[in-house]
Short mmCIF file of C-alpha atoms and ligand atoms in Angstrom, two decimals:
data_model
loop_
_atom_site.label_atom_id
_atom_site.label_comp_id
_atom_site.label_asym_id
_atom_site.label_seq_id
_atom_site.Cartn_x
_atom_site.Cartn_y
_atom_site.Cartn_z
CA MET Z 1 -1.38 134.34 -44.76
CA ARG Z 2 -2.58 132.06 -48.28
CA ARG Z 3 1.52 133.80 -49.17
CA LEU Z 4 3.68 133.06 -46.01
CA LEU Z 5 2.18 129.90 -46.32
CA ALA Z 6 3.01 129.69 -49.61
CA LEU Z 7 6.26 131.79 -48.18
CA LEU Z 8 6.87 128.98 -45.62
CA LEU Z 9 5.71 125.59 -48.29
CA GLY Z 10 8.09 127.52 -51.00
CA LEU Z 11 10.68 127.33 -48.28
CA LEU Z 12 10.93 123.81 -47.24
CA LEU Z 13 10.77 122.83 -50.20
CA ALA Z 14 13.15 124.71 -51.24
CA LEU Z 15 15.39 123.77 -47.95
CA SER Z 16 15.46 119.26 -49.03
CA LEU Z 17 15.76 119.89 -52.63
CA CYS Z 18 19.61 121.31 -51.27
CA GLY Z 19 19.67 119.34 -48.11
CA CYS Z 20 18.85 116.31 -51.00
CA GLY Z 21 20.94 117.40 -53.43
CA LYS Z 22 24.14 118.11 -50.07
CA ALA Z 23 22.75 113.79 -49.63
CA GLN Z 24 23.52 112.51 -52.48
CA GLU Z 25 27.25 114.21 -52.40
CA SER Z 26 27.51 112.35 -49.63
CA GLU Z 27 26.15 109.22 -49.96
CA PRO Z 28 27.44 105.87 -50.54
CA VAL Z 29 27.07 105.25 -54.52
CA LEU Z 30 27.47 101.60 -53.01
CA LEU Z 31 27.22 100.05 -49.26
CA LEU Z 32 28.58 96.41 -50.43
CA ARG Z 33 28.89 93.60 -46.72
CA CYS Z 34 31.80 91.47 -46.17
CA ALA Z 35 32.38 88.51 -44.25
CA ASP Z 36 34.02 87.05 -41.78
CA ASN Z 37 33.72 84.84 -38.97
CA GLN Z 38 36.20 85.65 -36.94
CA PRO Z 39 34.62 88.35 -33.48
CA GLU Z 40 35.93 91.44 -34.02
CA ASP Z 41 38.56 91.96 -32.26
CA TYR Z 42 40.63 89.39 -33.90
CA PRO Z 43 43.80 90.32 -36.72
CA THR Z 44 41.45 88.97 -39.49
CA THR Z 45 38.30 91.34 -39.01
CA ARG Z 46 40.60 93.74 -37.65
CA ALA Z 47 42.20 94.25 -40.53
CA ALA Z 48 39.04 94.21 -43.20
CA GLU Z 49 37.66 96.64 -41.41
CA TYR Z 50 40.91 98.43 -41.73
CA PHE Z 51 40.11 97.98 -45.23
CA ALA Z 52 37.14 98.86 -44.98
CA SER Z 53 38.19 102.63 -43.46
CA LEU Z 54 40.76 102.61 -46.73
CA VAL Z 55 38.80 101.72 -50.26
CA GLU Z 56 35.88 104.30 -47.90
CA GLU Z 57 38.57 107.26 -48.26
CA ARG Z 58 39.51 106.51 -51.21
CA THR Z 59 37.03 106.55 -52.95
CA ASP Z 60 35.47 109.91 -52.05
CA GLY Z 61 32.75 107.94 -49.38
CA ARG Z 62 31.13 106.19 -51.98
CA VAL Z 63 32.59 102.97 -52.03
CA VAL Z 64 31.20 101.93 -48.50
CA ILE Z 65 32.82 98.06 -46.70
CA ARG Z 66 30.31 97.40 -43.95
CA VAL Z 67 31.08 93.87 -42.40
CA PHE Z 68 29.95 91.54 -40.11
CA ALA Z 69 32.11 89.65 -37.77
CA ASN Z 70 31.32 85.90 -35.92
CA ALA Z 71 30.47 84.71 -39.14
CA GLU Z 72 26.85 86.25 -38.79
CA LEU Z 73 26.51 86.35 -42.91
CA GLY Z 74 26.86 82.97 -41.59
CA GLY Z 75 29.59 80.35 -42.37
CA GLU Z 76 32.32 80.55 -44.93
CA LYS Z 77 31.59 77.49 -47.52
CA SER Z 78 27.92 79.17 -48.19
CA VAL Z 79 29.47 82.62 -47.22
CA PHE Z 80 32.13 81.43 -50.39
CA GLU Z 81 29.03 79.94 -52.65
CA GLN Z 82 26.61 83.69 -52.27
CA MET Z 83 29.86 85.54 -53.18
CA GLN Z 84 29.76 83.35 -56.29
CA PHE Z 85 26.81 85.02 -56.89
CA GLY Z 86 27.00 88.37 -55.83
CA GLY Z 87 24.72 87.83 -53.57
CA ILE Z 88 27.62 88.38 -50.65
CA ASP Z 89 30.31 91.62 -51.88
CA PHE Z 90 33.69 90.59 -50.10
CA ALA Z 91 34.66 87.56 -47.40
CA ARG Z 92 37.80 86.87 -45.90
CA VAL Z 93 37.99 83.23 -45.78
CA SER Z 94 40.11 80.20 -44.46
CA VAL Z 95 42.32 79.21 -48.43
CA GLY Z 96 40.06 75.76 -47.43
CA THR Z 97 36.97 77.61 -48.11
CA LEU Z 98 37.81 77.58 -51.62
CA SER Z 99 39.60 74.06 -51.41
CA GLU Z 100 36.40 71.85 -53.95
CA GLN Z 101 36.67 74.25 -56.69
CA VAL Z 102 40.61 75.54 -56.72
CA PRO Z 103 42.90 73.16 -57.05
CA GLU Z 104 45.78 75.02 -56.57
CA ALA Z 105 43.79 76.28 -53.24
CA GLU Z 106 43.53 72.86 -52.20
CA MET Z 107 48.01 72.53 -52.59
CA LEU Z 108 47.41 75.23 -49.84
CA GLN Z 109 45.86 72.61 -47.62
CA LEU Z 110 49.23 70.19 -48.00
CA PRO Z 111 50.65 69.18 -44.30
CA TYR Z 112 53.97 70.69 -44.59
CA LEU Z 113 54.80 72.47 -48.21
CA PHE Z 114 56.46 74.96 -46.64
CA ARG Z 115 59.13 74.98 -44.06
CA ASP Z 116 58.68 77.91 -42.59
CA ALA Z 117 56.96 81.50 -42.33
CA ASP Z 118 59.21 83.24 -44.55
CA HIS Z 119 59.46 80.62 -46.85
CA MET Z 120 54.97 80.90 -47.07
CA TRP Z 121 55.90 84.65 -47.40
CA ARG Z 122 58.15 83.84 -50.17
CA VAL Z 123 56.15 82.64 -52.21
CA LEU Z 124 53.16 84.48 -51.20
CA ASP Z 125 54.59 87.56 -51.61
CA GLY Z 126 56.27 86.39 -54.77
CA LYS Z 127 55.10 85.47 -58.59
CA ILE Z 128 53.72 81.51 -57.64
CA GLY Z 129 51.18 83.96 -54.63
CA ASP Z 130 50.43 86.33 -57.47
CA GLU Z 131 49.32 83.20 -59.23
CA LEU Z 132 47.43 81.79 -57.56
CA LEU Z 133 45.55 84.99 -56.19
CA LEU Z 134 44.27 84.67 -59.74
CA SER Z 135 43.48 81.15 -59.26
CA VAL Z 136 40.55 81.46 -57.38
CA ARG Z 137 38.77 83.69 -60.28
CA LYS Z 138 37.71 80.14 -61.45
CA ALA Z 139 35.86 79.88 -58.83
CA ASP Z 140 34.38 83.37 -59.65
CA VAL Z 141 35.64 85.35 -56.57
CA ALA Z 142 38.75 87.93 -56.92
CA GLY Z 143 42.06 86.69 -54.28
CA LEU Z 144 42.99 90.63 -53.83
CA SER Z 145 45.16 89.68 -50.47
CA TRP Z 146 46.95 86.90 -48.42
CA PHE Z 147 46.06 87.20 -44.76
CA ASP Z 148 48.15 85.16 -42.26
CA ALA Z 149 46.77 82.09 -40.41
CA GLY Z 150 50.15 80.98 -38.84
CA ALA Z 151 50.52 76.96 -37.82
CA ARG Z 152 47.26 74.83 -37.52
CA ASN Z 153 48.36 71.32 -34.93
CA ILE Z 154 46.49 69.34 -33.07
CA TYR Z 155 44.15 69.49 -29.46
CA THR Z 156 42.66 67.05 -28.17
CA ARG Z 157 39.92 66.59 -24.89
CA GLU Z 158 42.61 63.67 -23.72
CA PRO Z 159 46.56 63.35 -23.82
CA VAL Z 160 47.87 62.47 -27.43
CA CYS Z 161 52.31 62.86 -26.51
CA CYS Z 162 52.60 61.29 -29.84
CA PHE Z 163 51.97 60.52 -33.02
CA ARG Z 164 51.28 56.84 -32.39
CA ASP Z 165 48.25 59.10 -30.22
CA LEU Z 166 46.29 59.74 -32.73
CA ALA Z 167 45.04 56.31 -33.38
CA GLY Z 168 41.53 55.94 -32.84
CA LEU Z 169 40.59 58.78 -32.47
CA THR Z 170 37.92 62.33 -34.42
CA ILE Z 171 39.49 64.68 -35.75
CA ARG Z 172 37.41 68.35 -36.67
CA VAL Z 173 38.29 69.12 -39.82
CA GLN Z 174 37.86 71.69 -42.32
CA GLU Z 175 35.02 70.94 -45.07
CA SER Z 176 37.98 69.86 -46.99
CA GLU Z 177 38.25 66.12 -48.36
CA LEU Z 178 42.53 67.27 -48.43
CA MET Z 179 42.28 67.56 -44.94
CA SER Z 180 40.02 64.63 -44.32
CA ARG Z 181 43.12 62.40 -46.45
CA MET Z 182 45.24 63.96 -43.88
CA ILE Z 183 43.77 62.90 -40.68
CA ARG Z 184 42.83 59.35 -42.01
CA LEU Z 185 46.51 58.75 -42.90
CA TRP Z 186 47.40 59.33 -39.00
CA GLY Z 187 45.30 56.85 -38.15
CA ALA Z 188 42.33 59.05 -37.30
CA THR Z 189 38.87 59.61 -37.55
CA PRO Z 190 38.28 62.75 -40.00
CA VAL Z 191 34.29 64.73 -38.93
CA GLN Z 192 33.72 68.00 -42.09
CA MET Z 193 32.20 70.74 -39.75
CA VAL Z 194 31.78 73.87 -39.70
CA TYR Z 195 34.03 76.20 -37.57
CA SER Z 196 31.08 78.01 -34.96
CA GLU Z 197 29.80 73.85 -34.34
CA VAL Z 198 33.07 72.58 -33.09
CA TYR Z 199 32.99 74.33 -29.12
CA SER Z 200 30.26 72.53 -28.49
CA ALA Z 201 31.06 68.69 -30.35
CA LEU Z 202 34.35 69.31 -28.61
CA GLU Z 203 32.52 69.49 -25.05
CA THR Z 204 30.22 67.39 -25.29
CA GLY Z 205 32.21 64.53 -26.73
CA ALA Z 206 31.31 64.40 -30.35
CA ILE Z 207 35.04 64.25 -31.42
CA ASP Z 208 37.94 63.87 -29.16
CA GLY Z 209 39.85 67.16 -30.95
CA ALA Z 210 40.28 69.59 -33.72
CA GLU Z 211 43.75 71.38 -34.69
CA ASN Z 212 43.79 75.21 -35.37
CA ASN Z 213 46.69 77.87 -35.04
CA TRP Z 214 46.83 79.59 -31.03
CA PRO Z 215 44.73 82.83 -32.33
CA SER Z 216 41.50 79.89 -33.10
CA TYR Z 217 42.42 77.61 -30.57
CA GLU Z 218 42.29 80.66 -27.86
CA ALA Z 219 39.56 83.04 -28.99
CA THR Z 220 36.80 79.82 -29.95
CA GLY Z 221 36.73 78.58 -26.16
CA HIS Z 222 38.21 75.91 -27.72
CA PHE Z 223 41.16 75.27 -25.04
CA GLU Z 224 38.54 74.49 -22.78
CA ALA Z 225 37.46 71.61 -24.08
CA ALA Z 226 40.36 69.91 -24.76
CA PRO Z 227 43.69 71.19 -23.10
CA TYR Z 228 46.29 69.33 -25.03
CA TYR Z 229 47.55 71.03 -28.25
CA LEU Z 230 50.27 69.48 -29.81
CA LEU Z 231 52.85 70.99 -31.85
CA ASP Z 232 52.64 69.33 -34.97
CA GLY Z 233 52.48 72.02 -36.47
CA HIS Z 234 50.62 70.10 -39.68
CA ALA Z 235 49.68 72.89 -42.47
CA ARG Z 236 50.22 76.77 -42.23
CA LEU Z 237 47.15 77.75 -45.01
CA PRO Z 238 47.24 81.55 -45.63
CA GLU Z 239 43.82 83.40 -45.67
CA LEU Z 240 42.25 85.95 -48.56
CA LEU Z 241 40.18 88.45 -48.55
CA LEU Z 242 38.27 87.80 -51.60
CA VAL Z 243 35.75 90.14 -54.01
CA SER Z 244 33.31 88.39 -55.82
CA LYS Z 245 32.78 89.46 -59.20
CA VAL Z 246 29.81 90.96 -59.25
CA ALA Z 247 30.65 93.62 -56.93
CA LEU Z 248 34.21 94.20 -58.28
CA GLU Z 249 32.42 94.86 -61.52
CA LYS Z 250 30.27 97.93 -59.98
CA ILE Z 251 32.99 99.06 -58.17
CA THR Z 252 35.64 99.91 -61.27
CA SER Z 253 32.40 100.94 -63.49
CA LEU Z 254 32.21 103.65 -60.48
CA ASP Z 255 35.17 104.80 -61.74
CA GLU Z 256 38.09 101.99 -62.99
CA SER Z 257 40.55 102.97 -60.78
CA TYR Z 258 38.92 100.90 -58.21
CA GLY Z 259 39.69 98.14 -58.92
CA ASP Z 260 43.68 99.17 -57.85
CA VAL Z 261 41.88 101.25 -54.76
CA LEU Z 262 40.45 97.56 -53.63
CA LEU Z 263 44.53 95.86 -54.53
CA GLN Z 264 46.18 98.58 -52.77
CA SER Z 265 43.38 99.03 -49.50
CA ALA Z 266 43.51 95.11 -49.60
CA ARG Z 267 47.29 94.68 -49.72
CA GLU Z 268 48.20 97.85 -46.65
CA ALA Z 269 45.34 95.90 -45.12
CA ALA Z 270 47.38 92.75 -45.35
CA VAL Z 271 50.45 94.66 -44.09
CA TYR Z 272 48.19 95.39 -41.24
CA GLU Z 273 46.60 91.61 -40.06
CA ARG Z 274 50.23 90.00 -40.68
CA GLU Z 275 51.75 92.54 -38.13
CA LEU Z 276 48.96 92.51 -35.07
CA TRP Z 277 48.53 88.27 -36.39
CA LYS Z 278 52.21 88.13 -33.65
CA GLU Z 279 50.83 89.89 -31.27
CA ARG Z 280 47.46 87.79 -30.86
CA GLU Z 281 49.94 84.72 -31.79
CA THR Z 282 51.79 85.62 -29.12
CA ALA Z 283 49.48 86.44 -26.39
CA SER Z 284 46.87 83.70 -27.09
CA GLU Z 285 49.59 80.92 -27.15
CA ALA Z 286 50.33 83.09 -22.94
CA LEU Z 287 46.49 82.58 -22.21
CA VAL Z 288 46.33 79.46 -23.09
CA ARG Z 289 49.40 78.12 -21.52
CA GLU Z 290 47.95 80.44 -18.28
CA ASN Z 291 45.02 78.19 -17.84
CA GLY Z 292 46.93 75.12 -18.19
CA CYS Z 293 47.37 73.28 -21.10
CA VAL Z 294 49.69 71.18 -22.12
CA VAL Z 295 51.80 71.76 -24.68
CA THR Z 296 53.89 68.93 -26.49
CA GLU Z 297 56.71 70.30 -28.50
CA LEU Z 298 58.12 67.49 -30.67
CA ASP Z 299 61.29 65.80 -31.61
CA GLU Z 300 62.37 65.76 -35.50
CA ALA Z 301 62.19 61.92 -35.28
CA GLU Z 302 58.27 62.18 -35.14
CA LEU Z 303 57.41 65.15 -36.62
CA GLN Z 304 58.97 62.65 -39.65
CA LYS Z 305 56.03 60.52 -38.90
CA PHE Z 306 53.16 62.67 -39.73
CA ARG Z 307 55.60 64.00 -42.95
CA ASP Z 308 55.59 60.40 -43.62
CA ALA Z 309 52.56 59.64 -42.62
CA ALA Z 310 51.10 62.33 -45.08
CA ALA Z 311 53.25 61.87 -48.09
CA PRO Z 312 51.14 59.86 -50.58
CA LEU Z 313 48.69 63.62 -50.35
CA TYR Z 314 51.28 64.97 -52.51
CA GLU Z 315 50.61 62.44 -54.71
CA ASP Z 316 47.80 62.27 -55.79
CA PHE Z 317 47.26 65.77 -57.78
CA PRO Z 318 47.57 66.86 -61.53
CA ALA Z 319 50.55 67.36 -63.62
CA GLU Z 320 49.94 71.32 -63.18
CA ILE Z 321 49.74 71.96 -59.57
CA GLN Z 322 52.70 69.13 -59.22
CA ALA Z 323 54.32 71.88 -60.83
CA ILE Z 324 53.82 74.29 -58.87
CA ILE Z 325 54.71 72.64 -55.10
CA LYS Z 326 58.19 72.15 -57.45
CA ARG Z 327 58.11 75.64 -57.02
CA ILE Z 328 57.31 76.30 -53.93
CA ARG Z 329 59.87 73.75 -52.92
CA ALA Z 330 62.49 75.29 -54.47
CA ALA Z 331 61.64 78.94 -52.76
C1 GCU T 1 40.02 79.20 -39.23
C2 GCU T 1 40.07 80.49 -40.11
C3 GCU T 1 38.52 80.46 -40.04
C4 GCU T 1 38.67 79.12 -40.58
C5 GCU T 1 38.41 77.59 -39.33
C6 GCU T 1 38.25 76.78 -39.47
O1 GCU T 1 40.75 79.52 -37.22
O2 GCU T 1 40.34 81.18 -39.62
O3 GCU T 1 38.48 81.23 -40.83
O4 GCU T 1 37.43 79.26 -40.83
O5 GCU T 1 40.37 78.58 -38.42
O6 GCU T 1 39.12 75.80 -38.89
O7 GCU T 1 36.96 76.71 -39.47
#
């Protein structure tokens, strides 16, 4: 009986040891978190998931990234601050989030900086875009790739048809000084507010309007509370897939080649996101129009009023940023 027991115990031990060995091989060495403030089915979140799957595959399951959607890890600014000390490993954020700490990111918010989407991609996918990705390193994060977020437009609770109508309105902007100044130059009052709070502020009338792209306007349900969408196309804010410096060091210390894995996977995820974006933009616009929102197009003369009024924003940048603006304009 004793011998049988000893035999059984031995067998169990051997099994558990070999089980352990196997588990170690297939268990991730690094389990990391990626934040996105958009819902799960949104282009950026789906692309972040795709990025995570590529990284897991290409590191043989050693680096596993879990994506948290819906701002589950916090608002963008808070996520960014957490990333700076390594509290969160990856995030997809709007470039506006970095505007306080990275002047190049603030510059990308300038109204009418890009003539159109082609111009923006020519810049971001070229040498200037690579330099701008590097510029965010001063904030202890590394930029991996650029995601599309279309053009931003103003929307309001009450009808707004032209530049003059903005006067006196209270408009929500991202937590960005440049955006606040832009709204002021347009005769309205800016309110900086975290994205997740905008819906109820619109609903209760705490603000008169906000500004965002078609998919965000639709996905958040803002179009229900603010059904007047003014196509002023004031900014094309690209979005960034970021990794924290701390996470980057952990990952590359497993294997130096993993740095390239991250970059390559992020680039492929960006290509995927841009495809998803195009589809979603069309679908969101259709949905919003079907729901009876009033979409107002502006002619060149009217658009020029927005541009002219915002022009002083270009003068506030230091010489080195002015030089980048010049290159962007010439691209
Ligand atoms: C877009 C962007 C978000 C951002 C939001 C905002 O929707 O995708 O990341 O938070 O704009 O206006 O705050």
